[in-house]
mmCIF file of C-alpha atoms in Angstrom:
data_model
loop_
_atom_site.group_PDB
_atom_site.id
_atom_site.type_symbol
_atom_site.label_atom_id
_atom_site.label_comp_id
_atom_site.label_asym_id
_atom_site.label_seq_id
_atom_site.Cartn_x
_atom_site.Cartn_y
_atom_site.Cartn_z
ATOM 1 C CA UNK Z 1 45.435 5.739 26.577
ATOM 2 C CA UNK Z 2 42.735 7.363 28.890
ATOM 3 C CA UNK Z 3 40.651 10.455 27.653
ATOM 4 C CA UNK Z 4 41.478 13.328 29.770
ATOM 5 C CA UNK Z 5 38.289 14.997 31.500
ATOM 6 C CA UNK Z 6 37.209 17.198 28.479
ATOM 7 C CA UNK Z 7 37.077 14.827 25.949
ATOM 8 C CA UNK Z 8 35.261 12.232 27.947
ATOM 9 C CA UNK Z 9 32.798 15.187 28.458
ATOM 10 C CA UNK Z 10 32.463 16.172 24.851
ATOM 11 C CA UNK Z 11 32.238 12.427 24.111
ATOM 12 C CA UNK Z 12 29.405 12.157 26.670
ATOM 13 C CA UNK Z 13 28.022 15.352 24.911
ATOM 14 C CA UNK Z 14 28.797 13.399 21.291
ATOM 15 C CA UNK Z 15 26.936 10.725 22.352
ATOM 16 C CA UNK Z 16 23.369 12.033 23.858
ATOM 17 C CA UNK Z 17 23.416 14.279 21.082
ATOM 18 C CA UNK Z 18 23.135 11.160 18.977
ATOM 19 C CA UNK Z 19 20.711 9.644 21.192
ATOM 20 C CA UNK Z 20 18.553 12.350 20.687
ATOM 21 C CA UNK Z 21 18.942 12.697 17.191
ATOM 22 C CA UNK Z 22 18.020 9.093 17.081
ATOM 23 C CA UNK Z 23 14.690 9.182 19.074
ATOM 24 C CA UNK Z 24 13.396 12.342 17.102
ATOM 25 C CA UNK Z 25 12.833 10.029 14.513
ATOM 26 C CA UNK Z 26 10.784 7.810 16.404
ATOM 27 C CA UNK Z 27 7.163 8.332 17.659
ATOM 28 C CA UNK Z 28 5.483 6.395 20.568
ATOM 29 C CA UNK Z 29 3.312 3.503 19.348
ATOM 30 C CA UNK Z 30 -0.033 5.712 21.407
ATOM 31 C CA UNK Z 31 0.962 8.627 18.993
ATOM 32 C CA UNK Z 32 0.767 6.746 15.640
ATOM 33 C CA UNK Z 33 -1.859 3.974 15.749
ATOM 34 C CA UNK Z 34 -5.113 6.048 16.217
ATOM 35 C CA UNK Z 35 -3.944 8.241 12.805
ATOM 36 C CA UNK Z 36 -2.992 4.897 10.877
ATOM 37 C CA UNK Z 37 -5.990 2.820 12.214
ATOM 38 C CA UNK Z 38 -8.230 5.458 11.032
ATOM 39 C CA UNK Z 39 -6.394 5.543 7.347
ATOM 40 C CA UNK Z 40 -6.951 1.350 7.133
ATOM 41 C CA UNK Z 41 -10.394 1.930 8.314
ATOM 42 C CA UNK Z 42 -11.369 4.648 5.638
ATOM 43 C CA UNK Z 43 -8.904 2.867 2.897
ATOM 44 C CA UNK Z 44 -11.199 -0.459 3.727
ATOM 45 C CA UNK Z 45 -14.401 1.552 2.436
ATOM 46 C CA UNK Z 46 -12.439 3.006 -0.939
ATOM 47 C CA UNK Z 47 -14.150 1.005 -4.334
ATOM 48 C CA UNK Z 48 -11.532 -1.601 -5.491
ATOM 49 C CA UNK Z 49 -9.875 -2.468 -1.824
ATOM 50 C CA UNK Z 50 -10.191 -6.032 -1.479
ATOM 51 C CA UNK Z 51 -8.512 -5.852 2.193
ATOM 52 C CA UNK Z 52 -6.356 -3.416 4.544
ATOM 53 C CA UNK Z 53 -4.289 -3.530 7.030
ATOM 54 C CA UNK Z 54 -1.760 -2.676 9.267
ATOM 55 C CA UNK Z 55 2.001 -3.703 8.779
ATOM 56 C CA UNK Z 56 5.483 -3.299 10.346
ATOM 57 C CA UNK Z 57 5.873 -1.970 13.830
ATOM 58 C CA UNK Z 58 2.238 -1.358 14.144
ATOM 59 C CA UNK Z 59 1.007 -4.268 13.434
ATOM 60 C CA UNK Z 60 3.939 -5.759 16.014
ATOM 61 C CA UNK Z 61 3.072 -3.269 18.377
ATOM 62 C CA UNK Z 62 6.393 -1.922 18.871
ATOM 63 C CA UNK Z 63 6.942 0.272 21.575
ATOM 64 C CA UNK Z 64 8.097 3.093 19.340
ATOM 65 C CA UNK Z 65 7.414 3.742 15.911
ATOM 66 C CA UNK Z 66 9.649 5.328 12.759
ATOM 67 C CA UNK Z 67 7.140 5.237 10.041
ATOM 68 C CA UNK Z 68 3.757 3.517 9.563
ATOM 69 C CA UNK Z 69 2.968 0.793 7.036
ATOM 70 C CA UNK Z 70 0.099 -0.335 5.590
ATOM 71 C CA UNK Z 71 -0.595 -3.048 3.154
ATOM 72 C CA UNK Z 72 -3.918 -2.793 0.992
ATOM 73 C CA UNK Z 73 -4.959 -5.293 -2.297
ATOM 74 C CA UNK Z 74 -6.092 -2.812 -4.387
ATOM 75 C CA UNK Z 75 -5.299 -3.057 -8.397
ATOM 76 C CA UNK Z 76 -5.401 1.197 -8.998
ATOM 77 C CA UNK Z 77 -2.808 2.945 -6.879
ATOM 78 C CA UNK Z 78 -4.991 6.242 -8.307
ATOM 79 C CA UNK Z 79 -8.678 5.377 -5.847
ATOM 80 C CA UNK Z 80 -5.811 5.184 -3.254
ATOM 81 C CA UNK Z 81 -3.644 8.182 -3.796
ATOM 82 C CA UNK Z 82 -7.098 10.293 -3.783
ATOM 83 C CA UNK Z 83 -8.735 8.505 -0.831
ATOM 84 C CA UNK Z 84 -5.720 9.693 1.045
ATOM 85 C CA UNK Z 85 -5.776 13.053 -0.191
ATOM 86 C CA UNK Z 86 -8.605 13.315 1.246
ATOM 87 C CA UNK Z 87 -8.366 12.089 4.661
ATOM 88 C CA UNK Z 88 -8.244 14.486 7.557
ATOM 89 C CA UNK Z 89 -5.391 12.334 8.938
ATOM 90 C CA UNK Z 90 -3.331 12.869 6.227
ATOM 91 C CA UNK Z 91 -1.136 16.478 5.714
ATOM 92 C CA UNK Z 92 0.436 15.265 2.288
ATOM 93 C CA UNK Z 93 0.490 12.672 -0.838
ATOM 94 C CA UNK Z 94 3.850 11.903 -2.268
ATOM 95 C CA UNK Z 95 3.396 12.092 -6.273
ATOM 96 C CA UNK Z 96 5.525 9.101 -7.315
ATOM 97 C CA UNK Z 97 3.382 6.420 -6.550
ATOM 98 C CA UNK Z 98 3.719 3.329 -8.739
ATOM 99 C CA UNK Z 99 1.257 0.348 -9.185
ATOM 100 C CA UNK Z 100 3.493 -1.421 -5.866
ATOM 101 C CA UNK Z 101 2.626 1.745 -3.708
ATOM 102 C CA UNK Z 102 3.612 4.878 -2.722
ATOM 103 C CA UNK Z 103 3.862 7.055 0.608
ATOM 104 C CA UNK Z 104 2.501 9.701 2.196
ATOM 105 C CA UNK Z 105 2.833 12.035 5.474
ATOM 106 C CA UNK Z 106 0.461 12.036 8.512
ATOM 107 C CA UNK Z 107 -0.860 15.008 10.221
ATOM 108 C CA UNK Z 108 1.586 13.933 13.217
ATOM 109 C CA UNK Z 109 4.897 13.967 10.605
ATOM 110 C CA UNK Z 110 4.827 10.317 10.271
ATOM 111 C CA UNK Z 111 5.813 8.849 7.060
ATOM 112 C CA UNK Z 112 2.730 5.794 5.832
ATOM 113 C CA UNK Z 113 4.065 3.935 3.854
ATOM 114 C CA UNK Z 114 1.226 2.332 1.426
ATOM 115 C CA UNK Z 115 2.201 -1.514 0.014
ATOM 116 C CA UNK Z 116 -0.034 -2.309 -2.899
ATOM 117 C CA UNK Z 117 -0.567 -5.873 -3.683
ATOM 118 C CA UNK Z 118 -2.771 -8.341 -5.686
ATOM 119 C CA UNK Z 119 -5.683 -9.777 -3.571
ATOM 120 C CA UNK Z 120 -3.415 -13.425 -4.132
ATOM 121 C CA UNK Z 121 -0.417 -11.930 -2.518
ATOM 122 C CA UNK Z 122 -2.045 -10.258 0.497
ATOM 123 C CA UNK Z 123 -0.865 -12.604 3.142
ATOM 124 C CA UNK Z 124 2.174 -13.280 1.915
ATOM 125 C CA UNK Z 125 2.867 -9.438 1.722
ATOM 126 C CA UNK Z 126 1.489 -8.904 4.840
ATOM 127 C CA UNK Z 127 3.963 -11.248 6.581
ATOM 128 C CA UNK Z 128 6.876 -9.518 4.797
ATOM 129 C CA UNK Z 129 6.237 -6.169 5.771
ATOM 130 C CA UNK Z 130 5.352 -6.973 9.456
ATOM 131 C CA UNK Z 131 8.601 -8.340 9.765
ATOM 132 C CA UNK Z 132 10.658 -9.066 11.812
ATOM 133 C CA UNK Z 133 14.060 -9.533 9.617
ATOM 134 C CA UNK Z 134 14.693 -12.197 11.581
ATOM 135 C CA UNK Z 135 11.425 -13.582 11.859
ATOM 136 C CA UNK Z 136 11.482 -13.587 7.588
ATOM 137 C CA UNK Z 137 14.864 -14.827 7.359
ATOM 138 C CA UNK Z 138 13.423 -17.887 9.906
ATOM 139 C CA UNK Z 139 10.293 -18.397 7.789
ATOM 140 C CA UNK Z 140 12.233 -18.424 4.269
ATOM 141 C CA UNK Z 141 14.925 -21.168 5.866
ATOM 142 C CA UNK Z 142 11.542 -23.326 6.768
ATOM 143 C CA UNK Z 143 9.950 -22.921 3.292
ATOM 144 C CA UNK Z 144 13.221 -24.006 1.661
ATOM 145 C CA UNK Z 145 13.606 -26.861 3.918
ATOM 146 C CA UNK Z 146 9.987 -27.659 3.114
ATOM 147 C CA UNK Z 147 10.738 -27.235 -0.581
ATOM 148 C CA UNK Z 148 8.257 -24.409 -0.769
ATOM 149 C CA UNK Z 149 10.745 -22.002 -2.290
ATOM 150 C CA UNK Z 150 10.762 -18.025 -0.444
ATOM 151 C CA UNK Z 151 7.504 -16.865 0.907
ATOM 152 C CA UNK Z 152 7.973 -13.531 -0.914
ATOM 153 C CA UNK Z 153 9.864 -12.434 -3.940
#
């Protein structure tokens, strides 16, 4: 049965609204790499970061961007929590951080979301959290076939 004229319209309507809704949420790539590079780049100088770095989209250079993600081997969540505190780029800390990370908001209303890691799993981690899904579900097929077991538990 064909929509009369009104509902395709409000359908239509239904629809960009959606859209929209949809791309609020995400933030062109120019927008959130200066603010994130600049976080890896002051993180890298904190006492007790062994290495930094960019991770998801970012580091995939995706077009547009949802959140940012960084992965950092650092053994105290605490130097890192602070460091970010006080960055300029940075409008606010979440409090529940744990010793496998934590988040917190850029001035641009970005979520960063901060993976902490051992200095042994950095690569591994960093893989994992650059994605993509189906890039890790390729790489953990190849391990197995290779008897190497998952790259990343």
């Amino acid at each position: 049965m064909a929509l009369s004229p009104r509902k395709k319209t409000q359908e239509k309507i239904r629809t960009g609204i959606e859209a929209l809704m949809h791309h609020r949420q995400q933030k062109l790539m120019g927008y959130v790499f200066p603010p994130a590079q600049a976080v890896v780049e002051s993180l890298s100088k904190v006492d007790g970061v062994q290495q930094v770095s960019l991770a998801g989209g970012l580091r995939r250079w995706t077009e547009t961007i949802k959140d940012a993600q960084i992965v950092v081997a650092c053994k105290d969540f605490r130097k890192i929590q602070v460091a970010l505190a006080d960055m300029d780029w940075i409008s606010q800390v979440a409090e529940n951080w744990t010793d496998s990370g934590g988040s917190a908001r850029l001035v641009d209303d970005v979520e960063l979301n901060v993976k902490l890691v051992s200095p042994e799993d950095f690569g591994s981690a960093l893989i994992c959290y650059t994605g993509s899904e189906e890039h890790l579900i390729g790489l953990n097929h190849l391990a197995k076939n290779l008897n190497l077991g998952e790259i990343w538990k």
